[in-house]
PDB file of C-alpha atoms and ligand atoms in Angstrom:
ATOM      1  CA  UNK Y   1       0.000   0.000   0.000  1.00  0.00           C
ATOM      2  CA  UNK Y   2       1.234   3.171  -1.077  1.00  0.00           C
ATOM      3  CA  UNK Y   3       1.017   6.025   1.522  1.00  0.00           C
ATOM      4  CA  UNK Y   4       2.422   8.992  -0.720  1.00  0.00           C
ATOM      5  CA  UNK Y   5      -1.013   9.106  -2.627  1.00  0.00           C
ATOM      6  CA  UNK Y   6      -2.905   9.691   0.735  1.00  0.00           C
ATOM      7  CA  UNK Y   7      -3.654  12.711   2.789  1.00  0.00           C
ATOM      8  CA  UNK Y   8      -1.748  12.659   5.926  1.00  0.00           C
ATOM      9  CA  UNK Y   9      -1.351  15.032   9.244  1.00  0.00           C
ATOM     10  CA  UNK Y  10       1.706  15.204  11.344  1.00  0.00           C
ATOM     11  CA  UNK Y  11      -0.285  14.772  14.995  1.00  0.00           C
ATOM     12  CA  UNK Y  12       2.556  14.310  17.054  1.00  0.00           C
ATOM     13  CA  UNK Y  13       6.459  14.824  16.793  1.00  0.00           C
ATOM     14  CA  UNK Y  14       9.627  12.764  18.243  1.00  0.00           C
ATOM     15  CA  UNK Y  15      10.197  15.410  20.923  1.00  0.00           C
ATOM     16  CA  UNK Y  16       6.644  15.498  21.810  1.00  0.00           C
ATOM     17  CA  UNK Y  17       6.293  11.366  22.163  1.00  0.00           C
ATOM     18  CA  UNK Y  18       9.571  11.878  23.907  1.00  0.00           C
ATOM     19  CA  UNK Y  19       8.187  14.054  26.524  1.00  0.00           C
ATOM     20  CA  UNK Y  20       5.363  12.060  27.671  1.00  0.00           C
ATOM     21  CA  UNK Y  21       6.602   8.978  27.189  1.00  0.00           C
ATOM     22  CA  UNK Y  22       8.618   9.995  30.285  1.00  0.00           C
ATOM     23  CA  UNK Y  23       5.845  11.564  32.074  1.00  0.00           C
ATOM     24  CA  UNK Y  24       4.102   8.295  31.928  1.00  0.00           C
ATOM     25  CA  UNK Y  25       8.048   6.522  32.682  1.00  0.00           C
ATOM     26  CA  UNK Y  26       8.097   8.655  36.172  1.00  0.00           C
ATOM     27  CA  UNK Y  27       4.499   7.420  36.659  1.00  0.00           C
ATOM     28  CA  UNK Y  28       5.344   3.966  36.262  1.00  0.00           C
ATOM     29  CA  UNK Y  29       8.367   4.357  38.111  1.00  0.00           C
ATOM     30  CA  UNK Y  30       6.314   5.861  41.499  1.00  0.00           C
ATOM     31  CA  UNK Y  31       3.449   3.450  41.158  1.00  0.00           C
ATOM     32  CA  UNK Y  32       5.730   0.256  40.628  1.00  0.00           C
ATOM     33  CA  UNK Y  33       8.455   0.992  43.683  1.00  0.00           C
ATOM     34  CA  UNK Y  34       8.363  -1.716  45.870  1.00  0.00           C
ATOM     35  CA  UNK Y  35       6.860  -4.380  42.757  1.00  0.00           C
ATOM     36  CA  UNK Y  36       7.534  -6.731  41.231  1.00  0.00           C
ATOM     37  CA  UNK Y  37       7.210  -5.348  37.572  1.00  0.00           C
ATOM     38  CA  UNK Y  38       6.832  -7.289  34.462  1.00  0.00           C
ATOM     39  CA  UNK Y  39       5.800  -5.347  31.220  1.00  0.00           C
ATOM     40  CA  UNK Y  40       4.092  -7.344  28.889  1.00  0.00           C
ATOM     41  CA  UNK Y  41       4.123  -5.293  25.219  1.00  0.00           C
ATOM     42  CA  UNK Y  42       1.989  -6.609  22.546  1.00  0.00           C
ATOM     43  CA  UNK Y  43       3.380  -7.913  19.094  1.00  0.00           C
ATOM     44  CA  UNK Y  44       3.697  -5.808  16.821  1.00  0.00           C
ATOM     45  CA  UNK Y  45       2.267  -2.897  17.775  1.00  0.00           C
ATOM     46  CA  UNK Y  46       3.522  -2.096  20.986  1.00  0.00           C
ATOM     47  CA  UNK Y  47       7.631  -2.485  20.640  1.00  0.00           C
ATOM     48  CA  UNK Y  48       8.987   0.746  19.319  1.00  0.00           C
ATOM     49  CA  UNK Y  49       6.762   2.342  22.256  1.00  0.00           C
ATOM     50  CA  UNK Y  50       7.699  -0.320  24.707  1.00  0.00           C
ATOM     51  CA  UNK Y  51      11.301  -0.129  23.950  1.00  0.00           C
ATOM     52  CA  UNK Y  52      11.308   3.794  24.714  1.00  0.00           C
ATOM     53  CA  UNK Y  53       9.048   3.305  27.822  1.00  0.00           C
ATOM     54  CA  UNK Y  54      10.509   0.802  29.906  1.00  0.00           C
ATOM     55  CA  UNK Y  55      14.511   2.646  29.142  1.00  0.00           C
ATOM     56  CA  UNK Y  56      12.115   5.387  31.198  1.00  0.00           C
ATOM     57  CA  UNK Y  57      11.665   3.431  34.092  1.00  0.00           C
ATOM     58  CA  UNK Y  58      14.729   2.642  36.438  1.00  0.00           C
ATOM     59  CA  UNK Y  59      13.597  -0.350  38.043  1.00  0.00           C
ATOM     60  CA  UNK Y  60      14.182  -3.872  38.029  1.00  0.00           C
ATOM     61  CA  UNK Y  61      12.037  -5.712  35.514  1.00  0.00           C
ATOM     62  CA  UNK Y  62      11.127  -8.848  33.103  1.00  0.00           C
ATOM     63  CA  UNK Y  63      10.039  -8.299  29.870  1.00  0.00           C
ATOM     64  CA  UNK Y  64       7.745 -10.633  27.937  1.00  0.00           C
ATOM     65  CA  UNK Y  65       6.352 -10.439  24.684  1.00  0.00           C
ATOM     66  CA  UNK Y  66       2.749 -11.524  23.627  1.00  0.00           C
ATOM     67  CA  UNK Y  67       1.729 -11.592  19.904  1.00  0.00           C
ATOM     68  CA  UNK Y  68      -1.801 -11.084  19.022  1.00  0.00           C
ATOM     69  CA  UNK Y  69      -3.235 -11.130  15.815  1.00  0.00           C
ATOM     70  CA  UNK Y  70      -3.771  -8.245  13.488  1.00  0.00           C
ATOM     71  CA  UNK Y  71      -5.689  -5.655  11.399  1.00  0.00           C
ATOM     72  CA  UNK Y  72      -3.917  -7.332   8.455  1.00  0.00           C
ATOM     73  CA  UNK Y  73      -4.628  -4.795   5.577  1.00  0.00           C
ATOM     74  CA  UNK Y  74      -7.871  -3.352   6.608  1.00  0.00           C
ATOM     75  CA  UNK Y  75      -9.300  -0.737   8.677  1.00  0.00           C
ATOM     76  CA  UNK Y  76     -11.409  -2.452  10.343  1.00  0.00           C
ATOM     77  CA  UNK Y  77     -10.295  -4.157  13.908  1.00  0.00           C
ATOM     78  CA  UNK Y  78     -11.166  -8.091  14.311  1.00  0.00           C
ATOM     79  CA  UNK Y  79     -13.619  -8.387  16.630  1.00  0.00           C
ATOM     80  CA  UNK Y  80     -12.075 -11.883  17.109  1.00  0.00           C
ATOM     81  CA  UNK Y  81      -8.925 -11.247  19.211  1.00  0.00           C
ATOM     82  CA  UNK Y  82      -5.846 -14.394  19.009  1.00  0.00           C
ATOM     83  CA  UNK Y  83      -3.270 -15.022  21.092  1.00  0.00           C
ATOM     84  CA  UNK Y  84      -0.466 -16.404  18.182  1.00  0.00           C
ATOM     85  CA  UNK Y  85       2.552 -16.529  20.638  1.00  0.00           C
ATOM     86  CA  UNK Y  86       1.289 -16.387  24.415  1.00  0.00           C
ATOM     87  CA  UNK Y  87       3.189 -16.802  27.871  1.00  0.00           C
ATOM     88  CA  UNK Y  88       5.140 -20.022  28.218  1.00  0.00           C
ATOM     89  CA  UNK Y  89       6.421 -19.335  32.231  1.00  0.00           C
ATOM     90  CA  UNK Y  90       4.820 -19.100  35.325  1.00  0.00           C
ATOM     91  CA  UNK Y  91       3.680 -14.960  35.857  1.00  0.00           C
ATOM     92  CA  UNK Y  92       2.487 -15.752  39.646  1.00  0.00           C
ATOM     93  CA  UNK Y  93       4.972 -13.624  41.206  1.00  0.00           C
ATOM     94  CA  UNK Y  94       5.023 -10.395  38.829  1.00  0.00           C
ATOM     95  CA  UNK Y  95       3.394  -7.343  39.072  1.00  0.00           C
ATOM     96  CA  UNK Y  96       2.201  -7.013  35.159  1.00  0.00           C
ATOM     97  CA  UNK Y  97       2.041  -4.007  32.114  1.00  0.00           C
ATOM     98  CA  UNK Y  98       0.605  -4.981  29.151  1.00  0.00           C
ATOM     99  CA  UNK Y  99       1.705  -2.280  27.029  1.00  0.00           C
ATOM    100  CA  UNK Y 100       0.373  -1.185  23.197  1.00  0.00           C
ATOM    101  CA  UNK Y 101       0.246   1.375  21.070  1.00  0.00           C
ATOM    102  CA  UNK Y 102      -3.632   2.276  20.668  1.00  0.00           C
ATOM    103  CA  UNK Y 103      -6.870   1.088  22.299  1.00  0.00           C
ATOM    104  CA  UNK Y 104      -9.353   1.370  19.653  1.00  0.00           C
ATOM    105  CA  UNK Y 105     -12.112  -0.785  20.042  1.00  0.00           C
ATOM    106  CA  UNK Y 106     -10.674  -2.460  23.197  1.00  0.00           C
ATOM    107  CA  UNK Y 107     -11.543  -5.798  21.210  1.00  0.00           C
ATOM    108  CA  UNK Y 108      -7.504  -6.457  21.795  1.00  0.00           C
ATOM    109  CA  UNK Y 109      -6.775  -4.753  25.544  1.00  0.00           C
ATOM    110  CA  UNK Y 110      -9.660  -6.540  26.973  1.00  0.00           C
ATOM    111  CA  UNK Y 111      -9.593  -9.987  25.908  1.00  0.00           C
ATOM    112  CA  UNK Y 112      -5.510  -9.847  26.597  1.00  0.00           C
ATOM    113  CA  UNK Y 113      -5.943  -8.501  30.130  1.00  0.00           C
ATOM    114  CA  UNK Y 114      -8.421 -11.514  30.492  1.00  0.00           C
ATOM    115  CA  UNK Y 115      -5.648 -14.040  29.016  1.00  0.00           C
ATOM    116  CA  UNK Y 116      -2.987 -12.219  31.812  1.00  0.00           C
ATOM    117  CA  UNK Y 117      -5.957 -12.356  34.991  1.00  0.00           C
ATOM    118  CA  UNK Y 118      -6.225 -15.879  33.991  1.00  0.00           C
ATOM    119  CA  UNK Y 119      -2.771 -16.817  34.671  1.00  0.00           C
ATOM    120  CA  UNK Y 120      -2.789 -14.858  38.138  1.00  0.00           C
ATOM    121  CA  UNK Y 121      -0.428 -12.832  38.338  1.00  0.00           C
ATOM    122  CA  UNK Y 122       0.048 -10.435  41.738  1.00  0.00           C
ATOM    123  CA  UNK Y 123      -1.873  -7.317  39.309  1.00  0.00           C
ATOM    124  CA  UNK Y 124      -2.648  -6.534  35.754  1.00  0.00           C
ATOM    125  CA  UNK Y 125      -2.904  -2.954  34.583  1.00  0.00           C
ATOM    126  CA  UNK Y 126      -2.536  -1.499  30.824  1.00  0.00           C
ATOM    127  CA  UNK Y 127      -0.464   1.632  29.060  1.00  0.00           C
ATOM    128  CA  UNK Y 128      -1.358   2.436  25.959  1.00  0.00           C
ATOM    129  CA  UNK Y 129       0.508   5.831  23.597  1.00  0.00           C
ATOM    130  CA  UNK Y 130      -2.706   6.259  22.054  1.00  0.00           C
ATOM    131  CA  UNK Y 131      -6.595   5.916  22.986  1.00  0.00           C
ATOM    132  CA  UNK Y 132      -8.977   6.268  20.370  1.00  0.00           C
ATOM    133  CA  UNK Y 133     -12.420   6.620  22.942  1.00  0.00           C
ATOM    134  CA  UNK Y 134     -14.786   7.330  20.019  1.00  0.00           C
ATOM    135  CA  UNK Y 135     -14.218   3.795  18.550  1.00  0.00           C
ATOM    136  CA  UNK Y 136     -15.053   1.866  21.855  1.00  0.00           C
ATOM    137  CA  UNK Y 137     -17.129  -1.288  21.392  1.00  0.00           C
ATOM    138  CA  UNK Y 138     -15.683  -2.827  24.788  1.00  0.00           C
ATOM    139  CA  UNK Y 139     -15.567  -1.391  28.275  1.00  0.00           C
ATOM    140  CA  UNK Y 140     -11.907  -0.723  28.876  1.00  0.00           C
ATOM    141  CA  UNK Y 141      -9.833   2.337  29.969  1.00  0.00           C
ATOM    142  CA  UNK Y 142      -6.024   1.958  29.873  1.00  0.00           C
ATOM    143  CA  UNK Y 143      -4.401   2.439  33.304  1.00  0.00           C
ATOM    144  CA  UNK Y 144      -2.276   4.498  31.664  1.00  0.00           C
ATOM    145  CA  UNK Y 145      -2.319   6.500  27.962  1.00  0.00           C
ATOM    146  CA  UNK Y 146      -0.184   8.772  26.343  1.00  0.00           C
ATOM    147  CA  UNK Y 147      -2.440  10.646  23.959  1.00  0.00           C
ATOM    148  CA  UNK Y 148      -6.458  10.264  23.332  1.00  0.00           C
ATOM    149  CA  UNK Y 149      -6.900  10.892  19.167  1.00  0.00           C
ATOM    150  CA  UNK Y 150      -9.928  11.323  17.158  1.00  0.00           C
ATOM    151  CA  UNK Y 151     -11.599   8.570  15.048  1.00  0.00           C
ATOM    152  CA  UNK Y 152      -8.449   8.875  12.561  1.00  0.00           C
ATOM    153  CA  UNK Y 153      -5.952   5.913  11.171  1.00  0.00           C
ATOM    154  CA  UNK Y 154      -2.589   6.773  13.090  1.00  0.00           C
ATOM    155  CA  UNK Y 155       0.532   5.647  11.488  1.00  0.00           C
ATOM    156  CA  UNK Y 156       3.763   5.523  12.871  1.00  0.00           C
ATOM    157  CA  UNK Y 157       6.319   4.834  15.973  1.00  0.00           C
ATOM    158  CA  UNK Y 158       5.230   1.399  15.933  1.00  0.00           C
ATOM    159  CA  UNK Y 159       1.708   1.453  14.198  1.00  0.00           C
ATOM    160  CA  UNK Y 160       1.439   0.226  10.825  1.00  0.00           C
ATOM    161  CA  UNK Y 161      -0.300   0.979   7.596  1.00  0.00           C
ATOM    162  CA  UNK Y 162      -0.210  -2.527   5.706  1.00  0.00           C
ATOM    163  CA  UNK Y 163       3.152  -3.811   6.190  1.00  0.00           C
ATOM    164  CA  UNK Y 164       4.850  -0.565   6.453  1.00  0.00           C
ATOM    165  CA  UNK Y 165       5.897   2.526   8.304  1.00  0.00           C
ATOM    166  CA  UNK Y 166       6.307   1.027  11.996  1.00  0.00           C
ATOM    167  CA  UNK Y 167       9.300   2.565  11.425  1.00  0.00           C
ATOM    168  CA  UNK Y 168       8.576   5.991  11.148  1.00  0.00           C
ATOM    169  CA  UNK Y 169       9.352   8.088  14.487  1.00  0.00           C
ATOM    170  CA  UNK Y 170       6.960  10.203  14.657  1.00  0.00           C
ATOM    171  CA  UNK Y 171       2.995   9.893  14.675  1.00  0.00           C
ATOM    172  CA  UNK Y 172       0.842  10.991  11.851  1.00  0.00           C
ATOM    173  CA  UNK Y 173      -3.406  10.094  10.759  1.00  0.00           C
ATOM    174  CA  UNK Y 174      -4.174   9.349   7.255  1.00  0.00           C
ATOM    175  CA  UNK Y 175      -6.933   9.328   4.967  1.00  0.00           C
ATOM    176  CA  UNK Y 176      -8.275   5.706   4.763  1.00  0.00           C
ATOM    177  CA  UNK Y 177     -10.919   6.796   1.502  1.00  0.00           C
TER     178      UNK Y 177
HETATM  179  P1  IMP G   1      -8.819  -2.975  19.030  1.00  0.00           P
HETATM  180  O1  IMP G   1      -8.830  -4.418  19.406  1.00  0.00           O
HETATM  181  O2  IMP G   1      -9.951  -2.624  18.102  1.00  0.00           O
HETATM  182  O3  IMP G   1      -8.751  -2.038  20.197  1.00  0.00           O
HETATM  183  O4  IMP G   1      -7.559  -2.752  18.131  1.00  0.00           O
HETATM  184  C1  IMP G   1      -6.324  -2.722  18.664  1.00  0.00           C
HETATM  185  C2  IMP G   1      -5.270  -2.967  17.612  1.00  0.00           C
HETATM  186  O5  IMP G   1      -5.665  -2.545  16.300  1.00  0.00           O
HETATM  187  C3  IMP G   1      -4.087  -2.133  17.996  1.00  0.00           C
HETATM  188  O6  IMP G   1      -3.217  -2.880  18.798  1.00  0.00           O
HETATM  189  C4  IMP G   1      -3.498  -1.774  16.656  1.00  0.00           C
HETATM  190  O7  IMP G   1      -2.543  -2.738  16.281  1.00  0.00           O
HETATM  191  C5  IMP G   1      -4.641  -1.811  15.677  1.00  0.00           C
HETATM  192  N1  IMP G   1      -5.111  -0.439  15.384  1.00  0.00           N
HETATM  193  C6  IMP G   1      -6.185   0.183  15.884  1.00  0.00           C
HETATM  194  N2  IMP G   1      -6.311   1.426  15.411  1.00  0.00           N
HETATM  195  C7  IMP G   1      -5.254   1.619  14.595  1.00  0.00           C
HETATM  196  C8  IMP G   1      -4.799   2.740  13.807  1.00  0.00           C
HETATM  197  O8  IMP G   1      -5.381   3.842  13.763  1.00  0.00           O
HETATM  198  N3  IMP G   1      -3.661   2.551  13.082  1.00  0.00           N
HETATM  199  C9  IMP G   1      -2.972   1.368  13.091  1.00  0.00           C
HETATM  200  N4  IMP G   1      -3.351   0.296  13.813  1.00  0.00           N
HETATM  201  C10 IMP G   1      -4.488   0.423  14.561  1.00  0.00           C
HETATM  202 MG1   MG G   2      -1.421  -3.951  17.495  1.00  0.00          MG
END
């Protein structure tokens, strides 16, 4: 898929993202002292944002990643959420983060949080860089969220348009007509 052809709108720049990614970093940080924190980001999505917010967050933690199926090429979010590569250790002890980059119908946040809750871990709780409220078909609220957008496709720092542009640092909405 071809982007260039598109209409797109810068909505938020590298030093912005930078900025509150370590606002919600010193969050973290406070509400974690003492825990036993294990952040949990979800495949694909969530690594470039991951990666930045856990370098935020001087404590000692695990890291585990969960891969959940995807948009594939369409706009539309599968109401049918699957675990492709889940937890293979024990998560008894840990304090979890499940971390992504946008809740959008909360199809995804929800039925992973469930997954987690199911394996019993000490808490669950969720961190987001984008919410997308207006798209809700779920009741879910990340613990945590770096910026609530309009009903827009976002591209960028980790979200993808087709196969593409995870790459791009930055975050930017484009026409999906
Ligand atoms: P949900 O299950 O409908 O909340 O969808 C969550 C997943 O859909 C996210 O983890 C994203 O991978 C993807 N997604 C939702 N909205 C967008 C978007 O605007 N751009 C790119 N991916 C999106
Ligand atoms: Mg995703």
């Amino acid at each position: 898929m071809d982007i260039s052809q598109k209409k797109q709108r810068l909505e938020y720049q590298e030093e912005d993202i930078r900025k509150r990614v370590a606002e919600l970093g010193k969050q973290i940080t406070k509400d974690y002292e003492g825990k036993n924190l294990m952040v949990i980001p979800l495949l694909k999505g969530g690594f470039i944002f991951a990666a930045d917010l856990i370098r935020t967050i001087p404590l000692k933690l695990a890291v585990e990643f969960i891969t959940t199926s995807s948009y594939g090429n369409s706009f539309e979010s599968s109401r049918n959420v699957q675990v492709l590569k889940g937890l293979d250790r024990d998560i008894s002890d840990f304090d979890v983060l499940i971390v992504d980059d946008i809740v959008d119908s909360g199809t995804t946040l929800k039925a992973i949080t469930q997954y987690i809750k199911d394996k019993n871990p000490r808490s669950v709780k969720t961190c987001t860089m984008l919410d997308k409220p207006s798209r809700r078909v779920v009741e879910i609220t990340p613990d945590y969220c770096g910026y609530e957008v309009e009903d827009v496709f976002i591209v960028g720092y980790g979200l993808n348009y087709g196969d593409h542009y995870r790459n791009i640092p930055y975050i930017f909405s484009v026409e999906t007509e």
